[in-house]
Coordinates of C-alpha atoms in Angstrom, one line a residue:
M1 CA 159.0 162.8 33.9
R2 CA 162.1 161.8 35.9
Q3 CA 159.9 160.0 38.4
C4 CA 158.1 158.0 35.6
N5 CA 161.5 157.1 34.1
L6 CA 162.7 155.8 37.5
I7 CA 159.6 153.7 37.9
K8 CA 160.0 152.3 34.4
G9 CA 163.7 151.6 35.2
D10 CA 162.8 149.7 38.3
M11 CA 160.1 147.7 36.5
K12 CA 162.7 146.7 33.8
F13 CA 165.1 145.8 36.6
Q14 CA 162.5 143.6 38.2
Y15 CA 161.7 142.0 34.9
K16 CA 165.3 141.3 34.2
Y17 CA 165.8 139.4 37.4
G18 CA 162.6 137.4 37.0
F19 CA 160.3 139.0 39.5
Y20 CA 157.4 139.0 37.1
F21 CA 158.0 135.4 36.0
L22 CA 158.1 134.3 39.6
Y23 CA 154.8 135.9 40.4
I24 CA 153.1 134.5 37.3
I25 CA 154.1 131.0 38.5
L26 CA 153.1 131.7 42.1
V27 CA 149.7 133.1 41.0
I28 CA 149.0 130.1 38.8
L29 CA 149.8 127.7 41.7
Y30 CA 147.7 129.8 44.1
V31 CA 144.7 129.9 41.8
F32 CA 145.0 126.1 41.2
A33 CA 145.1 125.5 45.0
L34 CA 142.0 127.8 45.5
S35 CA 140.1 126.0 42.7
L36 CA 140.3 122.8 44.8
L37 CA 138.5 124.5 47.7
K38 CA 135.0 125.8 48.2
G39 CA 133.0 128.2 50.3
V40 CA 134.3 129.6 53.5
V41 CA 137.5 127.5 53.3
R42 CA 138.3 129.1 50.0
E43 CA 137.7 132.6 51.3
S44 CA 139.8 132.1 54.4
T45 CA 142.6 130.4 52.4
G46 CA 142.5 133.1 49.8
L47 CA 142.7 135.8 52.5
V48 CA 145.8 134.2 54.0
M49 CA 147.4 133.8 50.6
I50 CA 146.8 137.5 49.7
F51 CA 148.1 138.9 52.9
S52 CA 151.1 136.5 53.3
D53 CA 152.4 137.0 49.8
P54 CA 151.2 139.8 47.4
A55 CA 150.4 142.3 50.1
T56 CA 153.7 141.8 51.9
M57 CA 156.0 141.0 48.9
G58 CA 157.9 144.3 49.4
L59 CA 159.3 143.0 52.6
F60 CA 160.7 139.9 50.9
F61 CA 161.9 141.4 47.6
M62 CA 163.1 144.9 48.6
G63 CA 166.2 143.4 50.1
A64 CA 167.0 141.5 47.0
M65 CA 166.5 144.6 44.8
I66 CA 168.8 146.7 47.0
L67 CA 171.5 144.0 47.1
L68 CA 171.4 143.6 43.4
E69 CA 171.6 147.3 42.8
K70 CA 174.6 147.4 45.2
S71 CA 176.3 144.5 43.4
E72 CA 175.9 146.3 40.0
H73 CA 176.9 149.6 41.6
I74 CA 173.6 151.2 40.6
T75 CA 173.2 152.7 44.0
N76 CA 176.5 154.5 43.5
S77 CA 175.1 156.1 40.4
F78 CA 172.0 157.2 42.3
A79 CA 174.1 158.7 45.1
I80 CA 175.8 161.2 42.8
S81 CA 172.8 161.8 40.5
P82 CA 170.2 164.5 40.7
V83 CA 167.7 161.9 41.8
S84 CA 166.2 162.8 45.2
I85 CA 165.7 160.4 48.1
N86 CA 161.9 160.9 47.7
E87 CA 162.0 159.9 44.0
Y88 CA 164.1 156.9 44.7
I89 CA 161.8 155.6 47.5
I90 CA 158.6 156.4 45.5
S91 CA 159.9 154.5 42.5
K92 CA 160.6 151.4 44.6
V93 CA 157.3 151.5 46.3
V94 CA 155.2 152.1 43.2
S95 CA 157.0 149.5 41.0
I96 CA 156.6 146.7 43.6
G97 CA 153.1 147.9 44.4
L98 CA 151.9 147.3 40.8
I99 CA 153.0 143.7 41.0
S100 CA 151.4 143.3 44.4
V101 CA 148.1 144.8 43.3
L102 CA 147.8 142.7 40.2
A103 CA 148.7 139.4 41.9
G104 CA 146.5 140.1 44.9
L105 CA 143.6 141.2 42.8
I106 CA 143.7 138.0 40.8
L107 CA 143.6 135.9 43.9
A108 CA 140.8 138.1 45.3
V109 CA 138.7 137.4 42.3
Y110 CA 139.1 133.6 42.9
S111 CA 138.4 133.8 46.6
V112 CA 137.4 136.8 48.7
K113 CA 135.3 138.7 46.1
N114 CA 134.7 141.9 48.1
N115 CA 134.7 145.5 46.9
Y116 CA 137.5 145.3 44.4
L117 CA 138.2 149.1 44.6
V118 CA 138.8 148.8 48.3
T119 CA 140.9 145.6 47.7
I120 CA 143.1 147.4 45.2
L121 CA 143.6 150.4 47.5
V122 CA 144.4 148.1 50.5
L123 CA 146.8 146.0 48.5
F124 CA 148.7 149.0 47.3
L125 CA 148.9 150.5 50.8
S126 CA 149.9 147.2 52.3
S127 CA 152.6 146.8 49.7
A128 CA 153.8 150.3 50.3
F129 CA 154.1 149.8 54.0
F130 CA 156.1 146.5 53.7
S131 CA 158.2 147.9 50.9
L132 CA 159.2 150.8 53.2
C133 CA 160.0 148.3 55.9
G134 CA 162.1 146.4 53.4
L135 CA 163.9 149.6 52.5
I136 CA 164.7 150.3 56.1
V137 CA 166.3 146.9 56.4
G138 CA 167.8 146.7 52.9
A139 CA 169.6 150.0 53.2
N140 CA 171.6 148.8 56.2
I141 CA 172.6 145.3 55.1
R142 CA 175.4 143.8 53.0
S143 CA 174.2 140.2 52.4
I144 CA 171.0 138.2 51.9
N145 CA 171.7 136.3 55.1
Q146 CA 171.8 139.6 57.0
Y147 CA 168.5 140.6 55.4
I148 CA 166.7 137.4 56.2
I149 CA 167.8 137.7 59.9
A150 CA 166.9 141.4 60.1
T151 CA 163.4 140.9 58.6
V152 CA 162.4 138.3 61.3
P153 CA 161.1 141.0 63.7
F154 CA 159.1 142.6 60.8
E155 CA 157.6 139.2 59.9
L156 CA 156.5 138.5 63.5
F157 CA 155.1 142.0 63.7
S158 CA 153.1 141.5 60.5
F159 CA 151.9 137.9 60.8
I160 CA 150.8 137.7 64.4
P161 CA 147.8 140.0 63.6
M162 CA 146.6 137.4 61.1
I163 CA 146.3 134.9 64.0
L164 CA 144.5 137.5 66.1
F165 CA 142.1 138.3 63.3
L166 CA 141.1 134.6 63.0
V167 CA 140.5 134.5 66.7
M168 CA 139.0 138.0 67.1
P169 CA 137.7 139.2 63.7
H170 CA 135.7 142.1 65.1
N171 CA 137.9 143.9 67.6
P172 CA 138.1 147.7 66.8
V173 CA 140.9 148.2 69.4
L174 CA 143.3 146.0 67.4
L175 CA 142.9 148.3 64.4
I176 CA 145.7 150.3 65.9
H177 CA 147.9 147.6 64.4
P178 CA 148.3 148.3 60.7
C179 CA 148.3 144.7 59.7
Y180 CA 145.1 143.9 61.6
A181 CA 143.5 146.9 59.8
M182 CA 144.8 145.6 56.4
I183 CA 143.4 142.1 57.0
T184 CA 140.1 143.5 58.2
L185 CA 139.6 145.5 55.0
L186 CA 140.8 142.6 52.8
A187 CA 138.3 140.4 54.5
G188 CA 135.5 142.8 53.6
Q189 CA 134.7 144.0 57.1
Y190 CA 133.9 147.6 56.4
E191 CA 132.4 148.6 59.8
Y192 CA 135.5 150.5 60.8
V193 CA 136.8 151.7 57.4
P194 CA 137.8 155.3 58.4
A195 CA 139.7 154.0 61.5
A196 CA 141.4 151.2 59.6
F197 CA 142.6 153.6 56.8
V198 CA 143.8 156.2 59.3
S199 CA 145.8 153.5 61.1
I200 CA 147.4 152.2 57.9
I201 CA 148.3 155.7 56.6
C202 CA 149.8 156.8 59.9
W203 CA 152.0 153.7 60.0
I204 CA 153.0 154.3 56.4
F205 CA 154.0 157.9 57.1
G206 CA 156.1 156.7 60.0
A207 CA 157.7 153.9 57.9
Y208 CA 158.4 156.5 55.2
L209 CA 160.3 158.8 57.5
L210 CA 162.5 155.9 58.8
A211 CA 163.0 154.6 55.2
K212 CA 164.0 158.1 54.1
H213 CA 166.6 158.3 56.9
S214 CA 168.0 154.9 56.1
V215 CA 168.3 155.6 52.3
T216 CA 169.8 159.0 53.0
V217 CA 172.5 157.4 55.2
M218 CA 173.1 154.7 52.5
F219 CA 173.6 157.3 49.8
Y220 CA 175.9 159.4 51.9
K221 CA 178.1 156.4 52.5
L222 CA 178.2 155.6 48.8
G223 CA 178.4 159.0 47.3
G224 CA 179.8 161.1 50.0
V225 CA 177.7 164.1 48.8
K226 CA 174.6 165.9 49.9
L227 CA 171.6 165.4 47.6

């Protein structure tokens, strides 16, 4: 029950600050742009749009959420509440993941049109990974400028595989990189599904451990108590 309430609270917080409104506008613009394209060009453009925005939105918006919570002293309340680190992280990942899946699925319907169940799962896992990366950075920064600078390595890490995929779309060795695995599945290349999912899940687990450590340190600094 507490976990559900936390997720609802984060969703209300995101609605309050216009996250939903922003993505409604972006999806409308993206769909309009896709409607002007046809065939392979539409599919390739749609794939780039899906991965560069909905799938990775957690990296861009997590910092904003953390900073807004800090400015309103919400994180101080969490630090001295019974809410656990795991519950806090899961709430953030799930609430952003829902927006990511919905926006990405709409774009997929207008472009990629692969197995939608796989698309939904990959979108959520991608969003979870990048949300955790955003938490790792967001828990350690004090301003939006710091966040923008600190996320540059993550952006390079995530978007270089997109270029590699366009050049080498059928390279199983590159599946060790989570983003290459994500793009492969979003593109509907299911030859290496088990390997791709194993790669993504392993990276998510690693990112979760780092995010948990970062959030724990942030809460200790704010609350000064052990949760």
